[in-house]
CSV table of C-alpha atoms and ligand atoms in Angstrom, one decimal:
chain,number,residue,atom,x,y,z
A,1,UNK,CA,210.7,235.7,126.4
A,2,UNK,CA,207.9,237.5,124.7
A,3,UNK,CA,208.2,239.7,121.6
A,4,UNK,CA,205.8,242.1,119.9
A,5,UNK,CA,204.2,239.4,117.8
A,6,UNK,CA,203.2,237.4,120.9
A,7,UNK,CA,199.6,237.6,122.2
A,8,UNK,CA,199.3,237.5,125.9
A,9,UNK,CA,195.8,237.0,127.4
A,10,UNK,CA,194.9,237.5,131.1
A,11,UNK,CA,192.2,235.0,131.9
A,12,UNK,CA,189.8,234.5,134.8
A,13,UNK,CA,187.9,231.4,136.0
A,14,UNK,CA,185.4,231.4,138.9
A,15,UNK,CA,182.5,229.2,137.8
A,16,UNK,CA,182.6,226.7,140.7
A,17,UNK,CA,185.0,226.3,143.6
A,18,UNK,CA,188.3,227.4,142.1
A,19,UNK,CA,189.3,231.1,141.9
A,20,UNK,CA,191.9,231.4,139.2
A,21,UNK,CA,193.8,233.9,137.1
A,22,UNK,CA,196.3,233.1,134.4
A,23,UNK,CA,198.5,234.7,131.7
A,24,UNK,CA,198.7,232.6,128.6
A,25,UNK,CA,201.0,233.3,125.6
A,26,UNK,CA,199.7,232.6,122.1
A,27,UNK,CA,197.0,230.2,123.4
A,28,UNK,CA,199.4,227.4,124.4
A,29,UNK,CA,202.2,228.7,126.7
A,30,UNK,CA,201.4,229.3,130.3
A,31,UNK,CA,203.2,232.2,131.8
A,32,UNK,CA,201.3,232.0,135.1
A,33,UNK,CA,198.3,230.0,136.4
A,34,UNK,CA,197.2,230.7,139.9
A,35,UNK,CA,194.5,228.5,141.3
A,36,UNK,CA,193.0,229.1,144.8
A,37,UNK,CA,190.8,226.2,145.7
A,38,UNK,CA,188.0,226.3,148.3
A,39,UNK,CA,187.3,222.6,148.4
A,40,UNK,CA,188.1,222.4,152.1
A,41,UNK,CA,185.3,224.9,152.9
A,42,UNK,CA,182.7,222.8,151.1
A,43,UNK,CA,183.7,219.4,152.2
A,44,UNK,CA,181.8,219.3,155.4
A,45,UNK,CA,178.6,220.1,153.4
A,46,UNK,CA,179.3,217.3,150.9
A,47,UNK,CA,179.2,219.6,147.9
A,48,UNK,CA,179.6,223.2,146.8
A,49,UNK,CA,177.5,225.7,148.9
A,50,UNK,CA,176.9,228.6,146.4
A,51,UNK,CA,176.9,231.4,148.9
A,52,UNK,CA,180.1,230.2,150.5
A,53,UNK,CA,181.7,229.9,147.0
A,54,UNK,CA,180.9,233.5,146.0
A,55,UNK,CA,182.3,234.8,149.2
A,56,UNK,CA,185.5,232.9,148.7
A,57,UNK,CA,185.8,234.1,145.1
A,58,UNK,CA,185.4,237.7,146.3
A,59,UNK,CA,188.1,237.2,148.9
A,60,UNK,CA,190.6,235.6,146.5
A,61,UNK,CA,190.1,237.2,143.1
A,62,UNK,CA,192.3,240.2,143.7
A,63,UNK,CA,195.1,238.1,145.2
A,64,UNK,CA,195.2,235.5,142.4
A,65,UNK,CA,195.1,238.3,139.8
A,66,UNK,CA,198.1,240.2,141.3
A,67,UNK,CA,200.0,236.9,141.6
A,68,UNK,CA,199.3,235.9,138.0
A,69,UNK,CA,200.4,239.3,136.7
A,70,UNK,CA,203.5,239.3,138.9
A,71,UNK,CA,204.6,235.8,137.9
A,72,UNK,CA,204.1,236.6,134.2
A,73,UNK,CA,206.1,239.8,134.7
A,74,UNK,CA,203.2,242.0,133.6
A,75,UNK,CA,204.0,245.5,134.8
A,76,UNK,CA,202.2,247.5,132.1
A,77,UNK,CA,199.0,245.6,131.1
A,78,UNK,CA,197.9,248.0,128.5
A,79,UNK,CA,201.0,247.4,126.3
A,80,UNK,CA,202.0,243.9,127.3
A,81,UNK,CA,198.5,242.2,127.1
A,82,UNK,CA,196.4,241.7,124.0
A,83,UNK,CA,193.1,240.9,125.7
A,84,UNK,CA,191.4,239.9,128.9
A,85,UNK,CA,189.1,236.9,129.1
A,86,UNK,CA,186.7,235.4,131.7
A,87,UNK,CA,184.3,232.5,132.0
A,88,UNK,CA,180.7,233.7,131.7
A,89,UNK,CA,179.0,230.2,132.0
A,90,UNK,CA,178.0,227.6,132.7
A,91,UNK,CA,178.4,227.6,136.5
A,92,UNK,CA,177.0,229.1,139.7
A,93,UNK,CA,175.6,232.5,139.1
A,94,UNK,CA,177.2,234.3,142.1
A,95,UNK,CA,180.6,232.7,141.5
A,96,UNK,CA,180.6,233.4,137.7
A,97,UNK,CA,179.8,237.1,138.5
A,98,UNK,CA,183.0,237.6,140.4
A,99,UNK,CA,185.4,236.5,137.7
A,100,UNK,CA,183.4,238.1,134.9
A,101,UNK,CA,183.2,241.4,136.7
A,102,UNK,CA,186.9,241.2,137.5
A,103,UNK,CA,187.7,240.5,133.8
A,104,UNK,CA,185.4,243.2,132.4
A,105,UNK,CA,186.7,245.8,134.8
A,106,UNK,CA,190.3,245.0,134.1
A,107,UNK,CA,189.7,245.2,130.4
A,108,UNK,CA,187.9,248.5,130.7
A,109,UNK,CA,190.5,250.1,133.0
A,110,UNK,CA,193.4,249.0,130.8
A,111,UNK,CA,191.7,249.6,127.4
A,112,UNK,CA,191.9,246.0,126.3
A,113,UNK,CA,189.4,243.9,124.3
A,114,UNK,CA,187.4,241.5,126.4
A,115,UNK,CA,186.5,237.9,125.6
A,116,UNK,CA,183.7,236.0,127.4
A,117,UNK,CA,184.6,232.2,127.4
A,118,UNK,CA,182.4,229.2,127.7
A,119,UNK,CA,183.8,227.0,130.6
A,120,UNK,CA,183.3,223.8,128.5
A,121,UNK,CA,185.3,225.3,125.6
A,122,UNK,CA,188.0,226.0,128.2
A,123,UNK,CA,188.1,222.3,129.4
A,124,UNK,CA,188.4,221.2,125.7
A,125,UNK,CA,191.1,223.8,125.0
A,126,UNK,CA,193.3,222.6,127.8
A,127,UNK,CA,194.4,220.0,125.3
A,128,UNK,CA,196.0,222.8,123.2
A,129,UNK,CA,198.8,223.0,125.8
A,130,UNK,CA,199.9,219.7,124.6
A,131,UNK,CA,199.4,219.9,120.8
A,132,UNK,CA,197.5,222.1,118.3
A,133,UNK,CA,194.2,220.5,117.1
A,134,UNK,CA,193.6,219.2,113.6
A,135,UNK,CA,190.0,219.6,112.4
A,136,UNK,CA,187.5,218.1,112.3
A,137,UNK,CA,188.0,216.9,115.8
A,138,UNK,CA,185.8,215.3,118.5
A,139,UNK,CA,186.2,216.0,122.2
A,140,UNK,CA,185.2,213.8,125.1
A,141,UNK,CA,184.4,216.4,127.8
A,142,UNK,CA,183.9,214.9,131.2
A,143,UNK,CA,183.6,217.1,134.3
A,144,UNK,CA,181.7,217.4,137.5
A,145,UNK,CA,178.7,219.2,135.8
A,146,UNK,CA,178.9,218.0,132.2
A,147,UNK,CA,179.5,214.9,130.1
A,148,UNK,CA,179.5,215.6,126.4
A,149,UNK,CA,180.8,214.4,123.1
A,150,UNK,CA,181.6,217.7,121.3
A,151,UNK,CA,182.1,218.0,117.5
A,152,UNK,CA,184.5,220.7,116.2
A,153,UNK,CA,184.2,221.0,112.4
A,154,UNK,CA,186.7,223.9,112.6
A,155,UNK,CA,188.5,226.0,115.1
A,156,UNK,CA,186.3,227.7,117.8
A,157,UNK,CA,183.1,226.0,116.7
A,158,UNK,CA,181.7,223.6,119.2
A,159,UNK,CA,178.5,221.4,118.8
A,160,UNK,CA,177.1,218.7,121.0
A,161,UNK,CA,176.9,215.2,119.6
A,162,UNK,CA,175.7,213.6,122.8
A,163,UNK,CA,175.2,214.6,126.4
A,164,UNK,CA,174.2,213.2,129.7
A,165,UNK,CA,170.5,212.9,130.3
A,166,UNK,CA,170.9,213.1,134.1
A,167,UNK,CA,174.1,213.0,136.2
A,168,UNK,CA,177.5,214.0,134.8
A,169,UNK,CA,180.3,211.5,135.1
A,170,UNK,CA,182.1,213.5,137.8
A,171,UNK,CA,178.9,213.9,139.7
A,172,UNK,CA,178.4,210.2,139.6
A,173,UNK,CA,181.9,209.6,141.0
A,174,UNK,CA,181.1,212.1,143.8
A,175,UNK,CA,177.7,210.6,144.6
A,176,UNK,CA,179.0,207.1,144.7
A,177,UNK,CA,182.0,208.3,146.7
A,178,UNK,CA,179.5,209.7,149.2
A,179,UNK,CA,177.7,206.3,149.4
A,180,UNK,CA,181.1,204.8,150.2
A,181,UNK,CA,181.7,207.4,152.9
A,182,UNK,CA,184.3,209.5,151.0
A,183,UNK,CA,184.7,213.2,151.1
A,184,UNK,CA,183.7,215.6,148.3
A,185,UNK,CA,185.0,215.6,145.6
A,186,UNK,CA,185.5,211.9,145.5
A,187,UNK,CA,186.8,211.3,142.0
A,188,UNK,CA,190.5,211.0,142.8
A,189,UNK,CA,190.0,208.9,145.9
A,190,UNK,CA,187.6,206.6,144.0
A,191,UNK,CA,190.3,206.1,141.4
A,192,UNK,CA,192.8,205.2,144.1
A,193,UNK,CA,190.4,202.7,145.6
A,194,UNK,CA,189.6,201.3,142.2
A,195,UNK,CA,193.3,200.6,141.6
A,196,UNK,CA,193.3,198.4,144.6
A,197,UNK,CA,190.0,196.6,143.9
A,198,UNK,CA,188.6,194.0,141.4
A,199,UNK,CA,186.0,195.1,139.0
A,200,UNK,CA,183.9,192.0,139.5
A,201,UNK,CA,180.5,193.4,140.6
A,202,UNK,CA,178.1,193.8,137.7
A,203,UNK,CA,176.7,197.3,137.6
A,204,UNK,CA,174.5,197.9,134.6
A,205,UNK,CA,175.2,200.6,132.0
A,206,UNK,CA,172.0,202.5,131.0
A,207,UNK,CA,171.1,202.3,127.3
A,208,UNK,CA,169.7,205.6,126.1
A,209,UNK,CA,167.5,206.1,123.1
A,210,UNK,CA,169.7,208.5,121.3
A,211,UNK,CA,172.9,206.8,120.2
A,212,UNK,CA,175.3,209.3,121.7
A,213,UNK,CA,173.7,210.3,125.0
A,214,UNK,CA,174.7,209.1,128.4
A,215,UNK,CA,172.9,208.3,131.6
A,216,UNK,CA,174.6,207.7,134.9
A,217,UNK,CA,171.9,208.0,137.5
A,218,UNK,CA,170.8,204.4,137.1
A,219,UNK,CA,174.4,203.3,137.8
A,220,UNK,CA,174.5,205.4,141.0
A,221,UNK,CA,171.2,203.8,142.1
A,222,UNK,CA,172.6,200.3,141.3
A,223,UNK,CA,175.6,201.0,143.6
A,224,UNK,CA,173.3,202.2,146.3
A,225,UNK,CA,171.1,199.1,146.0
A,226,UNK,CA,174.1,196.9,146.1
A,227,UNK,CA,175.4,198.5,149.2
A,228,UNK,CA,172.0,198.3,151.0
A,229,UNK,CA,171.5,194.7,150.0
A,230,UNK,CA,174.9,193.7,151.3
A,231,UNK,CA,174.3,195.5,154.5
A,232,UNK,CA,171.0,193.8,155.0
A,233,UNK,CA,172.7,190.5,154.6
A,234,UNK,CA,175.3,191.6,157.1
A,235,UNK,CA,178.0,191.1,154.6
A,236,UNK,CA,181.1,193.3,154.6
A,237,UNK,CA,181.4,195.5,151.5
A,238,UNK,CA,184.7,195.6,149.7
A,239,UNK,CA,184.7,199.3,148.9
A,240,UNK,CA,187.7,199.0,146.6
A,241,UNK,CA,185.8,196.4,144.5
A,242,UNK,CA,182.7,198.7,144.4
A,243,UNK,CA,184.9,201.6,143.3
A,244,UNK,CA,186.6,199.5,140.6
A,245,UNK,CA,183.3,198.1,139.3
A,246,UNK,CA,181.7,201.5,139.2
A,247,UNK,CA,184.6,203.1,137.5
A,248,UNK,CA,184.7,200.3,134.9
A,249,UNK,CA,181.0,200.8,134.1
A,250,UNK,CA,181.4,204.6,133.7
A,251,UNK,CA,184.4,204.2,131.4
A,252,UNK,CA,182.7,201.5,129.4
A,253,UNK,CA,179.7,203.8,128.8
A,254,UNK,CA,181.9,206.7,127.7
A,255,UNK,CA,183.9,204.5,125.4
A,256,UNK,CA,180.8,202.8,123.9
A,257,UNK,CA,179.3,206.2,122.9
A,258,UNK,CA,182.5,207.7,121.8
A,259,UNK,CA,183.1,204.7,119.6
A,260,UNK,CA,179.7,205.1,117.9
A,261,UNK,CA,180.4,208.8,117.4
A,262,UNK,CA,183.9,208.2,115.9
A,263,UNK,CA,182.4,205.7,113.5
A,264,UNK,CA,179.7,208.0,112.4
A,265,UNK,CA,181.5,211.4,112.3
A,266,UNK,CA,185.1,210.3,111.5
A,267,UNK,CA,187.1,213.0,113.2
A,268,UNK,CA,190.8,213.5,112.5
A,269,UNK,CA,191.6,214.1,116.1
A,270,UNK,CA,190.3,213.1,119.5
A,271,UNK,CA,190.5,215.4,122.6
A,272,UNK,CA,189.9,214.5,126.2
A,273,UNK,CA,189.2,217.2,128.8
A,274,UNK,CA,187.4,218.1,132.1
A,275,UNK,CA,188.0,217.1,135.7
A,276,UNK,CA,187.3,213.4,135.1
A,277,UNK,CA,190.0,213.5,132.4
A,278,UNK,CA,192.5,213.2,135.3
A,279,UNK,CA,191.3,209.6,135.7
A,280,UNK,CA,194.1,207.3,134.7
A,281,UNK,CA,191.9,204.3,133.8
A,282,UNK,CA,189.8,206.6,131.6
A,283,UNK,CA,192.9,208.0,129.9
A,284,UNK,CA,194.1,204.4,129.2
A,285,UNK,CA,190.8,203.5,127.7
A,286,UNK,CA,190.7,206.7,125.5
A,287,UNK,CA,194.3,206.0,124.4
A,288,UNK,CA,193.3,202.5,123.3
A,289,UNK,CA,190.3,203.9,121.5
A,290,UNK,CA,192.4,206.5,119.6
A,291,UNK,CA,194.9,203.7,118.7
A,292,UNK,CA,192.1,201.5,117.4
A,293,UNK,CA,190.9,204.1,115.1
A,294,UNK,CA,194.3,205.6,114.4
A,295,UNK,CA,193.4,209.0,115.6
A,296,UNK,CA,195.7,211.7,117.0
A,297,UNK,CA,194.8,212.1,120.6
A,298,UNK,CA,195.4,215.1,122.9
A,299,UNK,CA,194.5,214.8,126.5
A,300,UNK,CA,194.4,217.8,128.8
A,301,UNK,CA,197.5,217.5,131.1
A,302,UNK,CA,196.4,216.0,134.4
A,303,UNK,CA,197.2,219.2,136.3
A,304,UNK,CA,195.1,221.2,133.9
A,305,UNK,CA,192.1,218.8,133.8
A,306,UNK,CA,190.3,220.5,136.8
A,307,UNK,CA,189.1,224.1,136.7
A,308,UNK,CA,191.8,226.7,136.1
A,309,UNK,CA,192.1,230.0,134.2
A,310,UNK,CA,194.9,228.8,131.8
A,311,UNK,CA,192.4,226.7,129.9
A,312,UNK,CA,190.1,229.8,129.7
A,313,UNK,CA,193.1,231.7,128.2
A,314,UNK,CA,193.7,228.9,125.7
A,315,UNK,CA,190.0,229.0,124.6
A,316,UNK,CA,190.0,232.8,124.5
A,317,UNK,CA,192.9,232.8,122.1
A,318,UNK,CA,190.8,230.9,119.5
A,319,UNK,CA,188.3,233.8,119.7
A,320,UNK,CA,191.0,236.4,119.7
A,321,UNK,CA,192.4,235.1,116.4
A,322,UNK,CA,189.0,235.6,114.9
A,323,UNK,CA,188.7,239.1,116.5
A,324,UNK,CA,185.6,237.7,118.2
A,325,UNK,CA,185.3,240.0,121.2
A,326,UNK,CA,182.5,240.4,123.7
A,327,UNK,CA,180.8,243.6,124.8
A,328,UNK,CA,181.3,244.9,128.4
A,329,UNK,CA,177.5,244.4,128.8
A,330,UNK,CA,178.1,240.6,128.6
A,331,UNK,CA,176.2,238.9,131.5
A,332,UNK,CA,176.8,235.5,133.2
A,333,UNK,CA,174.9,232.6,131.7
A,334,UNK,CA,174.7,229.8,134.4
A,335,UNK,CA,173.2,227.2,132.0
A,336,UNK,CA,175.3,228.2,128.9
A,337,UNK,CA,176.0,225.3,126.6
A,338,UNK,CA,176.9,224.5,123.0
A,339,UNK,CA,174.1,223.9,120.5
A,340,UNK,CA,173.2,220.3,119.6
A,341,UNK,CA,174.2,219.1,116.1
B,401,KG4,O1,186.0,220.0,135.6
B,401,KG4,P1,185.9,220.0,137.1
B,401,KG4,O2,187.1,220.5,137.8
B,401,KG4,O3,184.7,220.9,137.6
B,401,KG4,C1,183.6,221.1,136.8
B,401,KG4,O4,183.6,221.9,135.8
B,401,KG4,O5,182.6,220.3,137.1
B,401,KG4,O6,185.5,218.5,137.5
B,401,KG4,C2,185.4,218.1,138.8
B,401,KG4,C3,185.0,216.7,138.8
B,401,KG4,C4,184.6,216.2,140.2
B,401,KG4,O7,183.4,215.6,140.1
B,401,KG4,C5,185.7,215.2,140.6
B,401,KG4,O8,185.3,214.2,141.5
B,401,KG4,C6,186.1,214.7,139.3
B,401,KG4,O9,186.1,215.8,138.4
B,401,KG4,N1,187.5,214.1,139.3
B,401,KG4,C7,187.7,212.8,139.0
B,401,KG4,C8,189.1,212.6,139.1
B,401,KG4,N2,189.7,213.8,139.5
B,401,KG4,C9,188.6,214.7,139.6
B,401,KG4,N3,186.9,211.8,138.6
B,401,KG4,C10,187.5,210.6,138.4
B,401,KG4,N4,188.8,210.4,138.6
B,401,KG4,C11,189.7,211.3,138.9
B,401,KG4,N5,191.0,211.1,139.0
B,402,ZN,ZN1,185.0,222.6,135.1
């Protein structure tokens, strides 16, 4: 049921390999969330092929939009919707353009305000589907392209405390998965293997100069060296043990930096979001961390951890409340990020 005080936002997401449209009520209730994934098309190349991705987005954007509107019972967008939102960065330029153009066009045709959304704010806002955030809050944002500790002094204000200096956590999962012969994206399968293995191989965690920054490329090289070394000695590699040891090292690095940041900044609430937030071992470790510091924790629901338009609708609602709208001349920004503290 919706009434006249409800704010319904139609949101679009197309920054990487998911084409998605969603209708979100009041920033935290999903009326529809349609996600068309193109993973199968990219698997044989071992990663996303930008040209292939934009072509898929173009093919799917209309269908996911119609489906999202239909499932949310939107028959008269102009009166039923309050705004239209779309991701404008970061991501692949050709992919972002499709969702952004769709969003801006829909807003223009139906006379609705438009809101450009930062994809990373979307991942963080997926936690709002569970519980409203109390500020100041800190988010652990772990995806395929980004790994960041984000400070939110108040609603809709995001600042980077720490970031990765090289690979993102999800990227490291994917690259190590490739070394072990897994398909892209490897995160989920790595987790399943890790559950069956023993984390008894020592892979070093890089120590960065800045307290809150991450570095995962050394860890990836350590796994590669280990695999080569074992092969040279004609020893069989226990892939499950490699996955478990690698996963343990990634999680330890995240928890170590998050601990330092909690002690320094003292947030009231902790949030976990991004594709890697689907990782059960990471969720357990973050739950322990929140318990240790007696922090309220909201984790993006597993099914909303990966890319989807509902999280973009949740983030857009924060801007909507502040009447923070974007012009229809808004362009994509492939390397968009928050500013550093
Ligand atoms: O947030 P996302 O859907 O896309 C980006 O914005 O990058 O994140 C995708 C990443 C991939 O690298 C994928 O391997 C990783 O999230 N991922 C996982 C798990 N599920 C997805 N990594 C570890 N454990 C998982 N269960
Ligand atoms: Zn993402």
